[in-house]
Amino acid sequence: MFHLSPNLGYSNPDLKQVRETYSPSSHLGPMLNLTPSLTNRPLDETLPSWGVLILESHHGPDFEMEFRVHDFVKVLYVISGSGSVHVGEDRYEVSPRDMVVVLPGRKNRIEDSPNSPISCYVLCVHRSLLTFDPQAISALPLGLLPRQAHFAQRIERRLRRLLYQQLQNSPLTPLAMVSNGLEILSLIANHRVEKTEGLADLSQEPGVDEMVAYIRHLDTHFFEATTIDEASSSVGIPRRRFTQLFRGVTGQTWLNYVQELRVEHACKLLETTDRPITSIAFECGFAELSTFYRAFRKMRDVTPSAWRRSRAD
């Protein structure tokens, strides 16, 4: 059972209460055009009945917080300022783009640095939403996550989306918030910082960690890849530097790497399904069928149809 506010339910009047209570500031975007309201006390973390809450907290110069314990997963994302996040007996120094995960039952509090009050997003997801998988909570990391620009941007975009959804007076708001809240936890649970083999000569160069994280993401999201300009922008690295680092890590150009991933996936679908070639091309991320045929012939020396026939023989 949730131990949540009985006054925050699924009806439109109750959604209106959530919107008014937890209205975000101008960090959501220019369409709101609100001035952040400073607080010297931590915000109320009472969850609505659907079990997901997103807060945007801007600390005043006299902010103070006592330890608190809760039965939900909390994710703190620092927007600005600096300080410490205490989780149990551990203390984590934080600055912009840092994330700290607090698991249910762990006492925690935020302590701002002098003259550098913290602004942060606070995502709260009730543990009852994770009961479908007994290993879900234990799969989440505890404490400060390794900082990587690309991963932080992905999380921040989703937190802003949650803020927007929380403002909507819609019957679908609970469903949208639960699905997106769980997606964020899934991304965090699967986030790993590992050095790629063969990177000894690059490991000390700026941007390599971000590039490795981006490539690991690309390996399973190649169908979303669009242009190299958008890719470099998502990592926060200038295009020329992005190109150099990408080739240094993979030994290939960005376009060749992406197309190889797409063609490899297309080969699996051609071999294991009877789906039309047009459908397979689009699923693999090719916007034009002619581009798919050119890339496939370049990398496999045959057409997609010939590849399928050869595997059926």
mmCIF file of N, CA, C and O in Angstrom, residues 91-125:
data_model
loop_
_atom_site.group_PDB
_atom_site.id
_atom_site.type_symbol
_atom_site.label_atom_id
_atom_site.label_comp_id
_atom_site.label_asym_id
_atom_site.label_seq_id
_atom_site.Cartn_x
_atom_site.Cartn_y
_atom_site.Cartn_z
ATOM 1 N N ARG A 91 28.931 10.995 2.597
ATOM 2 C CA ARG A 91 28.778 12.388 2.181
ATOM 3 C C ARG A 91 29.336 12.540 0.777
ATOM 4 O O ARG A 91 30.467 12.121 0.484
ATOM 5 N N TYR A 92 28.522 13.133 -0.124
ATOM 6 C CA TYR A 92 28.919 13.287 -1.524
ATOM 7 C C TYR A 92 28.944 14.771 -1.889
ATOM 8 O O TYR A 92 27.942 15.475 -1.728
ATOM 9 N N GLU A 93 30.103 15.218 -2.351
ATOM 10 C CA GLU A 93 30.226 16.594 -2.826
ATOM 11 C C GLU A 93 29.589 16.694 -4.206
ATOM 12 O O GLU A 93 29.860 15.875 -5.090
ATOM 13 N N VAL A 94 28.749 17.710 -4.406
ATOM 14 C CA VAL A 94 28.015 17.818 -5.666
ATOM 15 C C VAL A 94 28.137 19.219 -6.249
ATOM 16 O O VAL A 94 28.333 20.205 -5.540
ATOM 17 N N SER A 95 27.991 19.271 -7.564
ATOM 18 C CA SER A 95 27.995 20.508 -8.331
ATOM 19 C C SER A 95 27.090 20.278 -9.535
ATOM 20 O O SER A 95 26.531 19.187 -9.691
ATOM 21 N N PRO A 96 26.898 21.282 -10.417
ATOM 22 C CA PRO A 96 25.952 21.115 -11.525
ATOM 23 C C PRO A 96 26.170 19.851 -12.349
ATOM 24 O O PRO A 96 27.287 19.460 -12.629
ATOM 25 N N ARG A 97 25.045 19.210 -12.679
ATOM 26 C CA ARG A 97 24.942 17.976 -13.455
ATOM 27 C C ARG A 97 25.283 16.726 -12.654
ATOM 28 O O ARG A 97 25.324 15.633 -13.220
ATOM 29 N N ASP A 98 25.536 16.869 -11.370
ATOM 30 C CA ASP A 98 25.716 15.682 -10.542
ATOM 31 C C ASP A 98 24.352 15.100 -10.188
ATOM 32 O O ASP A 98 23.359 15.824 -10.038
ATOM 33 N N MET A 99 24.315 13.766 -10.029
ATOM 34 C CA MET A 99 23.097 13.065 -9.626
ATOM 35 C C MET A 99 23.395 12.164 -8.448
ATOM 36 O O MET A 99 24.424 11.492 -8.425
ATOM 37 N N VAL A 100 22.479 12.152 -7.494
ATOM 38 C CA VAL A 100 22.610 11.287 -6.321
ATOM 39 C C VAL A 100 21.328 10.473 -6.192
ATOM 40 O O VAL A 100 20.223 11.019 -6.267
ATOM 41 N N VAL A 101 21.491 9.162 -6.009
ATOM 42 C CA VAL A 101 20.350 8.265 -5.839
ATOM 43 C C VAL A 101 20.239 7.889 -4.368
ATOM 44 O O VAL A 101 21.222 7.472 -3.746
ATOM 45 N N VAL A 102 19.045 8.064 -3.820
ATOM 46 C CA VAL A 102 18.768 7.706 -2.430
ATOM 47 C C VAL A 102 17.727 6.592 -2.435
ATOM 48 O O VAL A 102 16.620 6.778 -2.962
ATOM 49 N N LEU A 103 18.044 5.445 -1.896
ATOM 50 C CA LEU A 103 17.124 4.310 -1.883
ATOM 51 C C LEU A 103 16.188 4.385 -0.689
ATOM 52 O O LEU A 103 16.464 5.080 0.299
ATOM 53 N N PRO A 104 15.055 3.703 -0.745
ATOM 54 C CA PRO A 104 14.097 3.727 0.365
ATOM 55 C C PRO A 104 14.740 3.321 1.686
ATOM 56 O O PRO A 104 15.569 2.410 1.746
ATOM 57 N N GLY A 105 14.358 4.027 2.739
ATOM 58 C CA GLY A 105 14.845 3.707 4.070
ATOM 59 C C GLY A 105 16.170 4.340 4.432
ATOM 60 O O GLY A 105 16.634 4.179 5.574
ATOM 61 N N ARG A 106 16.818 5.071 3.519
ATOM 62 C CA ARG A 106 18.101 5.705 3.807
ATOM 63 C C ARG A 106 17.884 7.156 4.236
ATOM 64 O O ARG A 106 17.245 7.936 3.525
ATOM 65 N N LYS A 107 18.421 7.509 5.376
ATOM 66 C CA LYS A 107 18.305 8.898 5.801
ATOM 67 C C LYS A 107 19.167 9.768 4.888
ATOM 68 O O LYS A 107 20.238 9.364 4.432
ATOM 69 N N ASN A 108 18.684 10.983 4.613
ATOM 70 C CA ASN A 108 19.398 11.855 3.681
ATOM 71 C C ASN A 108 19.085 13.308 3.946
ATOM 72 O O ASN A 108 18.020 13.653 4.479
ATOM 73 N N ARG A 109 20.016 14.151 3.568
ATOM 74 C CA ARG A 109 19.799 15.587 3.644
ATOM 75 C C ARG A 109 20.777 16.292 2.712
ATOM 76 O O ARG A 109 21.797 15.723 2.303
ATOM 77 N N ILE A 110 20.451 17.548 2.377
ATOM 78 C CA ILE A 110 21.296 18.367 1.515
ATOM 79 C C ILE A 110 21.899 19.486 2.348
ATOM 80 O O ILE A 110 21.222 20.102 3.176
ATOM 81 N N GLU A 111 23.173 19.741 2.116
ATOM 82 C CA GLU A 111 23.880 20.828 2.800
ATOM 83 C C GLU A 111 24.551 21.697 1.733
ATOM 84 O O GLU A 111 25.428 21.233 1.001
ATOM 85 N N ASP A 112 24.120 22.952 1.640
ATOM 86 C CA ASP A 112 24.673 23.860 0.634
ATOM 87 C C ASP A 112 26.039 24.384 1.044
ATOM 88 O O ASP A 112 26.333 24.550 2.239
ATOM 89 N N SER A 113 26.876 24.654 0.037
ATOM 90 C CA SER A 113 28.140 25.345 0.300
ATOM 91 C C SER A 113 27.846 26.811 0.602
ATOM 92 O O SER A 113 26.877 27.378 0.094
ATOM 93 N N PRO A 114 28.679 27.452 1.421
ATOM 94 C CA PRO A 114 28.492 28.879 1.692
ATOM 95 C C PRO A 114 28.524 29.683 0.393
ATOM 96 O O PRO A 114 29.364 29.459 -0.477
ATOM 97 N N ASN A 115 27.564 30.583 0.245
ATOM 98 C CA ASN A 115 27.487 31.488 -0.910
ATOM 99 C C ASN A 115 27.262 30.757 -2.233
ATOM 100 O O ASN A 115 27.495 31.327 -3.297
ATOM 101 N N SER A 116 26.814 29.500 -2.176
ATOM 102 C CA SER A 116 26.541 28.758 -3.412
ATOM 103 C C SER A 116 25.327 27.848 -3.216
ATOM 104 O O SER A 116 25.425 26.620 -3.303
ATOM 105 N N PRO A 117 24.153 28.443 -2.941
ATOM 106 C CA PRO A 117 22.959 27.626 -2.692
ATOM 107 C C PRO A 117 22.605 26.769 -3.904
ATOM 108 O O PRO A 117 22.780 27.172 -5.054
ATOM 109 N N ILE A 118 22.117 25.601 -3.615
ATOM 110 C CA ILE A 118 21.811 24.617 -4.660
ATOM 111 C C ILE A 118 20.416 24.823 -5.231
ATOM 112 O O ILE A 118 19.471 25.139 -4.502
ATOM 113 N N SER A 119 20.292 24.658 -6.531
ATOM 114 C CA SER A 119 19.005 24.457 -7.185
ATOM 115 C C SER A 119 19.032 23.038 -7.746
ATOM 116 O O SER A 119 20.041 22.616 -8.314
ATOM 117 N N CYS A 120 17.939 22.306 -7.584
ATOM 118 C CA CYS A 120 17.959 20.907 -8.003
ATOM 119 C C CYS A 120 16.573 20.413 -8.380
ATOM 120 O O CYS A 120 15.550 20.976 -7.967
ATOM 121 N N TYR A 121 16.559 19.368 -9.191
ATOM 122 C CA TYR A 121 15.356 18.593 -9.424
ATOM 123 C C TYR A 121 15.349 17.447 -8.429
ATOM 124 O O TYR A 121 16.403 16.861 -8.128
ATOM 125 N N VAL A 122 14.177 17.096 -7.948
ATOM 126 C CA VAL A 122 14.028 15.960 -7.036
ATOM 127 C C VAL A 122 12.949 15.044 -7.598
ATOM 128 O O VAL A 122 11.778 15.418 -7.657
ATOM 129 N N LEU A 123 13.352 13.869 -8.044
ATOM 130 C CA LEU A 123 12.399 12.874 -8.540
ATOM 131 C C LEU A 123 12.134 11.854 -7.442
ATOM 132 O O LEU A 123 13.067 11.291 -6.869
ATOM 133 N N CYS A 124 10.862 11.613 -7.160
ATOM 134 C CA CYS A 124 10.465 10.643 -6.142
ATOM 135 C C CYS A 124 9.591 9.574 -6.804
ATOM 136 O O CYS A 124 8.569 9.908 -7.417
ATOM 137 N N VAL A 125 9.980 8.322 -6.669
ATOM 138 C CA VAL A 125 9.224 7.200 -7.240
ATOM 139 C C VAL A 125 8.961 6.191 -6.124
ATOM 140 O O VAL A 125 9.906 5.618 -5.570
#
